[in-house]
Coordinates of C-alpha atoms and ligand atoms in Angstrom, one line a residue:
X10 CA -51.2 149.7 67.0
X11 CA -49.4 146.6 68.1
X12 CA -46.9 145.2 65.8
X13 CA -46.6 142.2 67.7
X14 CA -47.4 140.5 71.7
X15 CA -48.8 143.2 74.0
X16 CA -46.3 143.7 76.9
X17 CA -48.6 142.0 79.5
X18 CA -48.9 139.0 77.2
X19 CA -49.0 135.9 79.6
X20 CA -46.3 133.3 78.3
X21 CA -45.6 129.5 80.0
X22 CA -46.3 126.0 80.0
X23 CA -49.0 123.5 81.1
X24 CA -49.5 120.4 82.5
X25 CA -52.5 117.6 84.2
X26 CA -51.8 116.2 87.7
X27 CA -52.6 112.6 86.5
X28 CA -50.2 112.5 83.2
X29 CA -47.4 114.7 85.3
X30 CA -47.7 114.7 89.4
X31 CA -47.5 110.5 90.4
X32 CA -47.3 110.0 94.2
X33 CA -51.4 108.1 94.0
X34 CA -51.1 107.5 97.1
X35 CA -49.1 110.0 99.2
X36 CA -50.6 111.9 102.2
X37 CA -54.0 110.7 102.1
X38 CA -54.7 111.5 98.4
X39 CA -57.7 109.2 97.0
X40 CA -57.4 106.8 94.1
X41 CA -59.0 109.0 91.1
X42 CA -60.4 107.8 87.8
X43 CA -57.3 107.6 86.1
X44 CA -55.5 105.5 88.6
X45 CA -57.0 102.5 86.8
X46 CA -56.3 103.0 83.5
X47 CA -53.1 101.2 81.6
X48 CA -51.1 102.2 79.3
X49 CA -51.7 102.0 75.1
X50 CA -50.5 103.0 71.9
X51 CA -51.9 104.5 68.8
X52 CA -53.2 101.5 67.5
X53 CA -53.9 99.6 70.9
X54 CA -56.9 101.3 72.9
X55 CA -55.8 102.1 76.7
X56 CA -58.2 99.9 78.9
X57 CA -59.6 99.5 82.8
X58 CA -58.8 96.9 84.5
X59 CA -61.9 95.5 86.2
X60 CA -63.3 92.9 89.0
X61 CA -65.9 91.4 87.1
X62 CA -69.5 90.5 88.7
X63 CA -68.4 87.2 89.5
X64 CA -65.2 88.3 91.0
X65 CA -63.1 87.2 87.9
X66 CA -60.5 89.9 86.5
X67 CA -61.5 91.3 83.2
X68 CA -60.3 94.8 81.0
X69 CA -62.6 96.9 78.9
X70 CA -61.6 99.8 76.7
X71 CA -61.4 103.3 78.3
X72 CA -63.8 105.0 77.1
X73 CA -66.8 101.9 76.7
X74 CA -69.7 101.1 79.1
X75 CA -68.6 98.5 81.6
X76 CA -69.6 95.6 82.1
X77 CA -73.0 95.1 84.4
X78 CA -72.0 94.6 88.1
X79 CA -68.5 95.4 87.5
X80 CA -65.9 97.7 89.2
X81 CA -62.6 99.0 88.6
X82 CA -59.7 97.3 90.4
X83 CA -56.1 97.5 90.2
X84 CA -53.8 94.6 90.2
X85 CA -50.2 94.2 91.3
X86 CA -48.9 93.0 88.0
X87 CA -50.3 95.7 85.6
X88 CA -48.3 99.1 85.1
X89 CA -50.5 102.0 86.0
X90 CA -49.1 105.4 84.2
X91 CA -50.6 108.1 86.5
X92 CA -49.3 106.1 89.7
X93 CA -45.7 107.7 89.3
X94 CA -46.4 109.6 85.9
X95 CA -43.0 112.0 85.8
X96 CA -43.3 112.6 89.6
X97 CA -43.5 116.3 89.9
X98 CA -44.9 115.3 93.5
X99 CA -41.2 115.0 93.9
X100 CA -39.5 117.4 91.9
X101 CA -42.1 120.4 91.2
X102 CA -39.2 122.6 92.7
X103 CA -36.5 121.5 90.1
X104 CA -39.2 121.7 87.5
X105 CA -40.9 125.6 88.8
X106 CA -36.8 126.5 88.4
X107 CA -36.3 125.2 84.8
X108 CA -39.7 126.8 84.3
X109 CA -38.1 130.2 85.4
X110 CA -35.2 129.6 83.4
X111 CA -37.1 130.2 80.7
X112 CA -38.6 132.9 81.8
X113 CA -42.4 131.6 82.1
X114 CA -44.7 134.6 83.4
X115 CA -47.8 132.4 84.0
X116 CA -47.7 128.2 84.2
X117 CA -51.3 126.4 84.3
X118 CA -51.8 123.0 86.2
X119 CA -54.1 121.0 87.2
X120 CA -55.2 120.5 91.1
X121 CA -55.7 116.9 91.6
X122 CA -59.5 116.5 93.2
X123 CA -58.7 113.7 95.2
X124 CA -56.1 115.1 96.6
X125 CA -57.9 117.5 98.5
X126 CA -61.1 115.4 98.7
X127 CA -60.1 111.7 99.0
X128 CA -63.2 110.4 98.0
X129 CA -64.8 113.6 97.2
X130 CA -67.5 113.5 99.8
X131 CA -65.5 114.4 103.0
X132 CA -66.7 117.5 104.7
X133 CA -63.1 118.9 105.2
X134 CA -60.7 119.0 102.8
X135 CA -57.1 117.1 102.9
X136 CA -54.9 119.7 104.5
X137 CA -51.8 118.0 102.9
X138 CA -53.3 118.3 99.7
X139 CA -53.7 121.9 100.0
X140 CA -50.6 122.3 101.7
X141 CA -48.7 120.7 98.6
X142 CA -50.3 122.7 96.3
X143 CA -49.4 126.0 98.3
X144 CA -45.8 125.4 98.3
X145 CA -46.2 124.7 94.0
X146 CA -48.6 128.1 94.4
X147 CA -46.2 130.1 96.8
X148 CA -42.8 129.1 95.0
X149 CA -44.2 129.8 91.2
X150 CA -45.0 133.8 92.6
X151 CA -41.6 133.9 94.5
X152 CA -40.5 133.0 91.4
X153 CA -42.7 135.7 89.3
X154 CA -45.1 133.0 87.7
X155 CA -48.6 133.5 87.8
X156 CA -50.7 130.7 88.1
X157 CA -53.4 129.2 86.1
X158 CA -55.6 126.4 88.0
X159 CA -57.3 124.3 86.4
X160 CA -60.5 122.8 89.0
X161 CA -61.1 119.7 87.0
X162 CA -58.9 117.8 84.3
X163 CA -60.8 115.2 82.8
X164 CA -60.9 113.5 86.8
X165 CA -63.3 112.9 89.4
X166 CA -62.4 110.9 92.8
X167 CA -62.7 107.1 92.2
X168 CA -65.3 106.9 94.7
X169 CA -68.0 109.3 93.4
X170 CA -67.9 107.3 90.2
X171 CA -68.5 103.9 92.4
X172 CA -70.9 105.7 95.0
X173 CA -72.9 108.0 92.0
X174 CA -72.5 106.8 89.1
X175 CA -69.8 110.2 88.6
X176 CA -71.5 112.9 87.0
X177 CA -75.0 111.3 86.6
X178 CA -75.8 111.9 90.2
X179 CA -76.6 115.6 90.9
X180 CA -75.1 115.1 94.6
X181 CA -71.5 115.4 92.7
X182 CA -72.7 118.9 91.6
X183 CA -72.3 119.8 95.1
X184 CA -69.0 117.6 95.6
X185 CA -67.7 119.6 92.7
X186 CA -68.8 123.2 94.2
X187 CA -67.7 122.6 97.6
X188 CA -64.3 121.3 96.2
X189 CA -64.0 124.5 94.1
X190 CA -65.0 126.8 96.7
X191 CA -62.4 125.4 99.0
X192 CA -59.7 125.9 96.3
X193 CA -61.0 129.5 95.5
X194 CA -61.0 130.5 99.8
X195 CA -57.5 128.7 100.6
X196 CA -55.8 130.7 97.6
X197 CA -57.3 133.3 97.6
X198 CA -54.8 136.3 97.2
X199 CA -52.2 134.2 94.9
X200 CA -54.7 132.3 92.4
X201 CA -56.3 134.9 89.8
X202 CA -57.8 132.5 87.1
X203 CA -60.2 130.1 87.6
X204 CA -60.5 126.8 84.6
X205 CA -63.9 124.9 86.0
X206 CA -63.1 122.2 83.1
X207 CA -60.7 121.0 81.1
X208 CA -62.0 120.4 77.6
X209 CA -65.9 120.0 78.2
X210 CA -66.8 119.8 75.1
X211 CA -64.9 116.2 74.4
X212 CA -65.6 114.7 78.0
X213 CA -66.2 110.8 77.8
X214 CA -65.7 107.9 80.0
X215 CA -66.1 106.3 83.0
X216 CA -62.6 108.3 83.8
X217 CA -63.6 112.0 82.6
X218 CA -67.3 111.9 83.4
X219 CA -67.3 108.8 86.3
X220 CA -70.5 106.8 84.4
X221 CA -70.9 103.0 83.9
X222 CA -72.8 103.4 81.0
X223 CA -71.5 105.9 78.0
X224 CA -74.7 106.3 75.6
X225 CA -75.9 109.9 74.2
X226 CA -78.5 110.5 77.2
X227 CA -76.3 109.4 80.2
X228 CA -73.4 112.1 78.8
X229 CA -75.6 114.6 78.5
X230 CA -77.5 114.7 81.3
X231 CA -73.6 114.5 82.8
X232 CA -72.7 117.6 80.9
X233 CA -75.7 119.1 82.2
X234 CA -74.7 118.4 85.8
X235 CA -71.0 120.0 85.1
X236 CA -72.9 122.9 83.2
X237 CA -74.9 123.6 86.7
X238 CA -71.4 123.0 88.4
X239 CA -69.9 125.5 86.7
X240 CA -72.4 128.1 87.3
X241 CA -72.6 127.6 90.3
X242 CA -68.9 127.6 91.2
X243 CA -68.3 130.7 89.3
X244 CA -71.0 132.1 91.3
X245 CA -69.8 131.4 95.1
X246 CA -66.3 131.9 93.5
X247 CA -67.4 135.3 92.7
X248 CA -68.7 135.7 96.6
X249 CA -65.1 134.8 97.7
X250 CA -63.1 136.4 95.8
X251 CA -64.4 139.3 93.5
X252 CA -60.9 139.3 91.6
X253 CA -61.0 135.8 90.3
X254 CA -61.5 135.6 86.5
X255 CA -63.8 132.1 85.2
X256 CA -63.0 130.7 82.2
X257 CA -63.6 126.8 80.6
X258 CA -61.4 124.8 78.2
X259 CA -62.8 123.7 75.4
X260 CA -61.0 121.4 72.8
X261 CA -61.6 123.3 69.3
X262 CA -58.7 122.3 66.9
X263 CA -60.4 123.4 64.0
X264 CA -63.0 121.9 61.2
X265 CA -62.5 122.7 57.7
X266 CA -64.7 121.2 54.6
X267 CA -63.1 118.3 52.7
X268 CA -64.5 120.3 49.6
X269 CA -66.4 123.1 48.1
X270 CA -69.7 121.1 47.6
X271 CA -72.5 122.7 49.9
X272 CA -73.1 119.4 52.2
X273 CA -69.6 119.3 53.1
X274 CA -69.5 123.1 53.9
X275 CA -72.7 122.3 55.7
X276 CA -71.0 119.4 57.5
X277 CA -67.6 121.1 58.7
X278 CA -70.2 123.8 59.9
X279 CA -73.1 121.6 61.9
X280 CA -69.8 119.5 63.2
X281 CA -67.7 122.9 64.6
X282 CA -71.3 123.6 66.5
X283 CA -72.1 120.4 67.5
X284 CA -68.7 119.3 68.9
X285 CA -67.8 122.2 69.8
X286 CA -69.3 125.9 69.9
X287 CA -72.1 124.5 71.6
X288 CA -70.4 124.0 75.1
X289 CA -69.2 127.5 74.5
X290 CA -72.3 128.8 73.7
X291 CA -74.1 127.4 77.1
X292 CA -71.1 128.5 79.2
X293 CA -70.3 132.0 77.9
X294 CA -73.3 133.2 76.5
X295 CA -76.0 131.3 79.0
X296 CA -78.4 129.4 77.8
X297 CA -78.9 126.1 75.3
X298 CA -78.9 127.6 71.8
X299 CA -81.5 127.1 69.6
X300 CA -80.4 124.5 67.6
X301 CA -80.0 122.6 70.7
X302 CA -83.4 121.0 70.0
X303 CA -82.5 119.3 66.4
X304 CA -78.7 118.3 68.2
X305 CA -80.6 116.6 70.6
X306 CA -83.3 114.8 68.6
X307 CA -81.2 113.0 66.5
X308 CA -79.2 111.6 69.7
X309 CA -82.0 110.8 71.4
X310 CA -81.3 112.7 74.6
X311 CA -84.2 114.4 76.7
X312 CA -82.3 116.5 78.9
X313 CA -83.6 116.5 82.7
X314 CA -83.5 120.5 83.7
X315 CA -84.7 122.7 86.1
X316 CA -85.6 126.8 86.2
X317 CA -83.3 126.8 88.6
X318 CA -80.3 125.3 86.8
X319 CA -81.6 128.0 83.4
X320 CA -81.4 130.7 85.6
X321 CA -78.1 129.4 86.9
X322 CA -76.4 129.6 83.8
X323 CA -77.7 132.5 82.8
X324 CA -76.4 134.7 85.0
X325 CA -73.4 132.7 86.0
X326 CA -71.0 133.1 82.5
X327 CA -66.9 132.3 82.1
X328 CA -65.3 135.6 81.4
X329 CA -62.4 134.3 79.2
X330 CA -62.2 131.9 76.7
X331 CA -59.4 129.2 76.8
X332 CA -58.5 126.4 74.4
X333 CA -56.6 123.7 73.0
X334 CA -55.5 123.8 69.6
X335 CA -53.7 120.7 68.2
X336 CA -54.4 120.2 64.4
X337 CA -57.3 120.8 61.8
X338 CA -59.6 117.9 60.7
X339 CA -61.9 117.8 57.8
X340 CA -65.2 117.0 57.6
X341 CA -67.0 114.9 54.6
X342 CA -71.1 115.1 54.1
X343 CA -71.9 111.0 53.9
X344 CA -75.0 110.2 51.7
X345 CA -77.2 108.7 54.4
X346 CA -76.8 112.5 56.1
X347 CA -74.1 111.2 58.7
X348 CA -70.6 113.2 58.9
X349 CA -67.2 111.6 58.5
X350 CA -64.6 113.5 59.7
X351 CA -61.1 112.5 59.8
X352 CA -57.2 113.9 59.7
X353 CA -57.5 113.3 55.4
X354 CA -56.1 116.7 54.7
X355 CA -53.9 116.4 51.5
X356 CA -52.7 119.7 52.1
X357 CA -51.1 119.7 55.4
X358 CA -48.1 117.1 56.9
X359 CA -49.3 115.0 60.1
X360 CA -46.9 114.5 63.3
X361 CA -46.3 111.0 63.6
X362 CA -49.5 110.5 65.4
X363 CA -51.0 111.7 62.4
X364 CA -52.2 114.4 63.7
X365 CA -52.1 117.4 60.7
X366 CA -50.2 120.1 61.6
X367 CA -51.8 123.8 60.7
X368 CA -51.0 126.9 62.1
X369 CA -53.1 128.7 60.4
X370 CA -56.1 127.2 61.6
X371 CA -55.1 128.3 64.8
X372 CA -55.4 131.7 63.7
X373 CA -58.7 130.5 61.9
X374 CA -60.1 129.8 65.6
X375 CA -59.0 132.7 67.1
X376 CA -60.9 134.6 65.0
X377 CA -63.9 132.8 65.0
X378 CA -63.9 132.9 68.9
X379 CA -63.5 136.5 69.5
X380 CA -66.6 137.2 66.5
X381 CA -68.6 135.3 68.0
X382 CA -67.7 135.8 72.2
X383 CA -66.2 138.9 72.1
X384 CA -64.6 137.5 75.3
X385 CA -60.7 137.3 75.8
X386 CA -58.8 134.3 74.8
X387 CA -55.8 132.2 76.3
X388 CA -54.4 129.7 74.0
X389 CA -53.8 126.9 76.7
X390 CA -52.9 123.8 74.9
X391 CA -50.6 123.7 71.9
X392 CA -47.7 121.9 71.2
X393 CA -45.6 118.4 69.0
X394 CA -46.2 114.8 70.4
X395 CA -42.9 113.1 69.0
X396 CA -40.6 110.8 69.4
X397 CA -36.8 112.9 70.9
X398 CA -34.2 111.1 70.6
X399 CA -31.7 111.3 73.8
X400 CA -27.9 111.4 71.9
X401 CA -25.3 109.7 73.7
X402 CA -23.8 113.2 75.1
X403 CA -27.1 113.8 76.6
X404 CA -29.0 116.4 74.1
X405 CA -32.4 116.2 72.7
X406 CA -32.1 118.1 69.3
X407 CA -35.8 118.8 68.8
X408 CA -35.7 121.6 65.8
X409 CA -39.4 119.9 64.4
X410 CA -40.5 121.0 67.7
X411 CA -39.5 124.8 67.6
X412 CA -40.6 124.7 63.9
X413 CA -43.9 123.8 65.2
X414 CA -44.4 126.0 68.1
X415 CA -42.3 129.1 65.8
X416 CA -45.1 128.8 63.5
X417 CA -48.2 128.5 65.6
X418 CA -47.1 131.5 67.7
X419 CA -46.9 133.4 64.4
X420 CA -50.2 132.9 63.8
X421 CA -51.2 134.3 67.1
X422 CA -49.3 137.1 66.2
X423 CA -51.2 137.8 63.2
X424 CA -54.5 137.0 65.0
X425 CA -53.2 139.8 67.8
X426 CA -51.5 142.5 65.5
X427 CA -53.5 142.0 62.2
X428 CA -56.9 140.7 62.9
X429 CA -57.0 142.8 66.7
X430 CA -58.2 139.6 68.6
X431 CA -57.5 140.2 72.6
X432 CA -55.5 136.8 73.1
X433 CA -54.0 137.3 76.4
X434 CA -52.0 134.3 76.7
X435 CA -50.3 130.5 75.4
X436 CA -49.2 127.9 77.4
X437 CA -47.5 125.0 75.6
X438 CA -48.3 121.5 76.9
X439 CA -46.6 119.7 78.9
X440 CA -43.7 122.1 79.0
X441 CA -41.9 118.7 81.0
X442 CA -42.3 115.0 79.3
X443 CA -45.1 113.7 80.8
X444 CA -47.6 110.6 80.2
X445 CA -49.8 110.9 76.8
X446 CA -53.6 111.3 77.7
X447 CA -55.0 109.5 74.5
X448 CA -52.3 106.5 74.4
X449 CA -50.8 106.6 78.3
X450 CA -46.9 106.4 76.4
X451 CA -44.3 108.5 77.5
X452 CA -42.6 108.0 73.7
X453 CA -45.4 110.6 72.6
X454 CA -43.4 113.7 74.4
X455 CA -44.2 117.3 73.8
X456 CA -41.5 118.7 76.6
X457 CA -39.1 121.7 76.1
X458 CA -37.6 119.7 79.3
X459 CA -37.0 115.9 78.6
X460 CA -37.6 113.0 81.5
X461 CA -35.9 110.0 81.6
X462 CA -38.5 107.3 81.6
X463 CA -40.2 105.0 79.5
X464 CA -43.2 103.6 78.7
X465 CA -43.3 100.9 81.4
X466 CA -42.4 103.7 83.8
X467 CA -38.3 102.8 84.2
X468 CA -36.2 105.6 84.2
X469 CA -33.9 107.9 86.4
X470 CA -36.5 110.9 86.1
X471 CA -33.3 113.3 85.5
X472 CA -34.5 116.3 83.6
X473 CA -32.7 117.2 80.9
X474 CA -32.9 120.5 79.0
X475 CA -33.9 119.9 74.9
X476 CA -32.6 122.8 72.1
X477 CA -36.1 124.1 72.4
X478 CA -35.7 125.2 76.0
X479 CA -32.9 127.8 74.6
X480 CA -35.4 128.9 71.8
X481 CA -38.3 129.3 74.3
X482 CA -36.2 131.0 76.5
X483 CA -35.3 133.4 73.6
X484 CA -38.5 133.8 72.5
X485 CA -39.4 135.0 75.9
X486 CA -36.8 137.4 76.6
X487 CA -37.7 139.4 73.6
X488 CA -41.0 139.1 74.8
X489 CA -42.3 137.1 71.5
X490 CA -40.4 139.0 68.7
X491 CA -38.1 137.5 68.2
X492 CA -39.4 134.2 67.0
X493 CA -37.1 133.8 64.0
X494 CA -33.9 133.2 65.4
X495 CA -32.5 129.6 65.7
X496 CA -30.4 128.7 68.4
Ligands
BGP522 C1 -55.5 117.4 75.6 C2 -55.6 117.2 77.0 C3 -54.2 117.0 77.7 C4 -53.2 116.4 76.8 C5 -53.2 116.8 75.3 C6 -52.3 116.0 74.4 O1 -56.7 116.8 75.0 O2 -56.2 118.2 77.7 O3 -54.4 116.4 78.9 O4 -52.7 115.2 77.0 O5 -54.5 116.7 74.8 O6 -52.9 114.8 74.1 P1 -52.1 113.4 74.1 O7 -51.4 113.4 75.5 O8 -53.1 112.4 73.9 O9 -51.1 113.6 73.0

């Protein structure tokens, strides 16, 4: 019986190319979604900038319809985070080595998609896109890493959204599958697991799903499309390389009732499945549940399928589960029959993005995942968004942050040792400062390794090693039993 991590336990960090790699436009990598977005704040919305119909400049918020007859454009005098981000394009070997300071066993990253495809239609890939990503692939192993690749983070090349209309357009299921394939032949050998999507289940947006318009039907029938994708990728993935192991990401930070009454229990439950179990449920166990019909009604969507796609997904399931797990929110039954859910939780303390902070939900959803999957789970997002302070003799004293992580990998360990659910890994976001996906800051840092730079992007990008490096490091040498210590 295991009295706490199994030995093979996979332990690291995780990052996105657009919030972390920078160099937009360095040998031959396309402009992606994100390249237009600015930067915001937790009251101010980040926003597009646009060339309007009539050729005038305009904005709209990131994750609204545009305009009719507009189209992205960047502008000379606007600050674009992912354009430099924290520039691992320049420093991934300074960052792989403070990652095996640690003593990381796996990291997860995302590959950039239009790195390898520039606009995501070429017939050949960008060799200098995969050769980047081999010397990041080649020097994690030499340095006893495993990687975890993520296909798709939220991204899609800039192009396919102008072109397509992004994931509306069938045609970029096969601009998705040929990109995947090409990623699953060229590292073949050195890349194990296989993430299709990053957080499915929360795509929005002309810059996660590529489409103009951002009602109930166009998403759907987008999610439809990336549902095909994924089938199909792990599929031909499977022809390649018969060792690769398929799994999504799903964003489940967990749902609890706000009380006791039966339509708020109700609520918390028809929320968890609507926002979130369902993606699971198509990807894992194959097919569109049954209360897909009733989910769908009351949006309005008709979805546009085939027998072909049905029998794609059905035979094509992830074979791990992995997730990020931030918070807990709490759901509240309205009287007209809507759902408001929110962070209101009077029994939890919020991080300064007011985000509550609950470790045992985590081991909550653990457990709810493996009842109802019975597939192996990798805890791939978790981690504090705050505000370090940099002290004048160059030390970022983050003890909130290894309070945090301390207690959220205790309740893993429970969930492992007391509840026997096969987690087989965690990876802490954004193990190095990088940019904020929600508000584009860099003040919202989750890092055991700090980066000078701020939110307009000034900065020395020195790396500088916070107290929670020596406690992860710790942590990991005693290969998570020791979590109590303090440094
Ligand atoms: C997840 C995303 C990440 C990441 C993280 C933290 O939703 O997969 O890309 O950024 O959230 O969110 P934020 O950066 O907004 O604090």
């Amino acid at each position: 019986m295991l009295t706490t991590f199994p030995k093979d336990f996979l332990w690291g960090g995780e990052t996105a190319d657009f919030q972390y790699e920078g160099g937009y436009d360095q040998d031959g990598r396309g402009l992606l979604s994100h390249d237009f977005e600015t930067t915001g704040s937790a009251t101010q919305p980040r926003q597009l900038t646009l060339r309007l119909k009539d050729g005038s400049r305009g904005t709209v918020n990131a994750h609204d319809s545009l305009p009719a007859g507009a189209e992205v454009a960047l502008y000379d005098d606007v600050y674009y985070p992912s354009h430099q981000a924290t520039d691992f394009y320049h420093h991934w070997q300074e960052d792989i080595d403070l990652m095996a300071e640690m003593g990381f066993t796996t990291y997860r990253f995302s590959i950039c998609w239009s790195r390898i495809f520039p606009t995501g239609d070429e017939a050949e890939p960008n060799q200098n896109g995969l050769h980047f990503y081999d010397q990041v692939i080649d020097y994690l192993i030499a340095n006893g890493i495993e990687p975890i690749v993520t296909i798709c983070h939220d991204e899609l090349p800039n192009e396919l959204c102008v072109k397509y209309d992004g994931w509306s357009s069938r045609h970029v299921i096969d601009c998705y599958v040929k990109y995947a394939e090409t990623l699953i032949r060229h590292y073949r050998g050195r890349v194990r697991y296989w993430i299709t999507f990053n957080e499915i289940n929360i795509l929005s947006g002309y810059i996660a799903i590529g489409t103009h318009q951002q009602d109930p039907q166009t998403r759907y029938q987008a999610i439809h499309h990336m549902f095909v994708a994924n089938a199909l990728a792990i599929k031909n993935g499977r022809a390649i390389n018969p060792e690769a192991q398929f799994g999504a990401m799903y964003a489940l930070s967990e749902t609890y009732p706000a009380t006791c009454k039966p339509e708020d229990v109700f609520a918390a439950y028809q929320t968890r499945r609507n926002d979130g179990l369902f993606y699971v449920d198509v990807m894992a166990r194959g097919y569109y549940p049954n209360y897909t019909a009733e989910k769908f009604a009351a949006e309005g969507v008709t979805l546009q399928t085939t027998p072909a796609d049905l029998q794609l997904l059905k035979e094509n399931t992830i074979d791990f589960i992995s997730f990020s797990y931030y918070r807990s929110m709490v759901a509240t039954a309205q009287a007209d029959g809507s759902v408001k859910v929110n962070n209101e939780n009077p029994y939890l303390v919020s991080t300064p993005w007011g985000w509550p902070i609950d470790p045992l939900g985590l081991r909550y959803c653990l457990n709810e995942l493996y009842d109802r999957y019975q597939k192996p789970l990798i805890v791939i997002e978790n981690g504090l968004g705050a505000v370090d302070e940099l002290t004048a003799d160059g030390q970022v004293h983050d003890d909130y942050r290894i309070n945090y992580l301390r207690d959220h990998l205790k309740a893993i360990r429970d969930a492992i040792t007391l509840d026997h659910v096969p987690c087989i890994g965690y990876t802490m976001w954004g193990n190095t400062d990088l940019v904020s996906l929600s508000t584009g800051e860099m003040k919202k840092r989750y890092g055991f390794v700090y980066v000078d730079m701020d939110d307009q992007g000034h900065g020395s990008l020195k790396r500088i090693r916070k107290d929670s490096f020596a406690w992860f490091k710790q942590v990991l040498a005693s290969h998570g039993a020791d979590l109590t210590r303090q440094i």
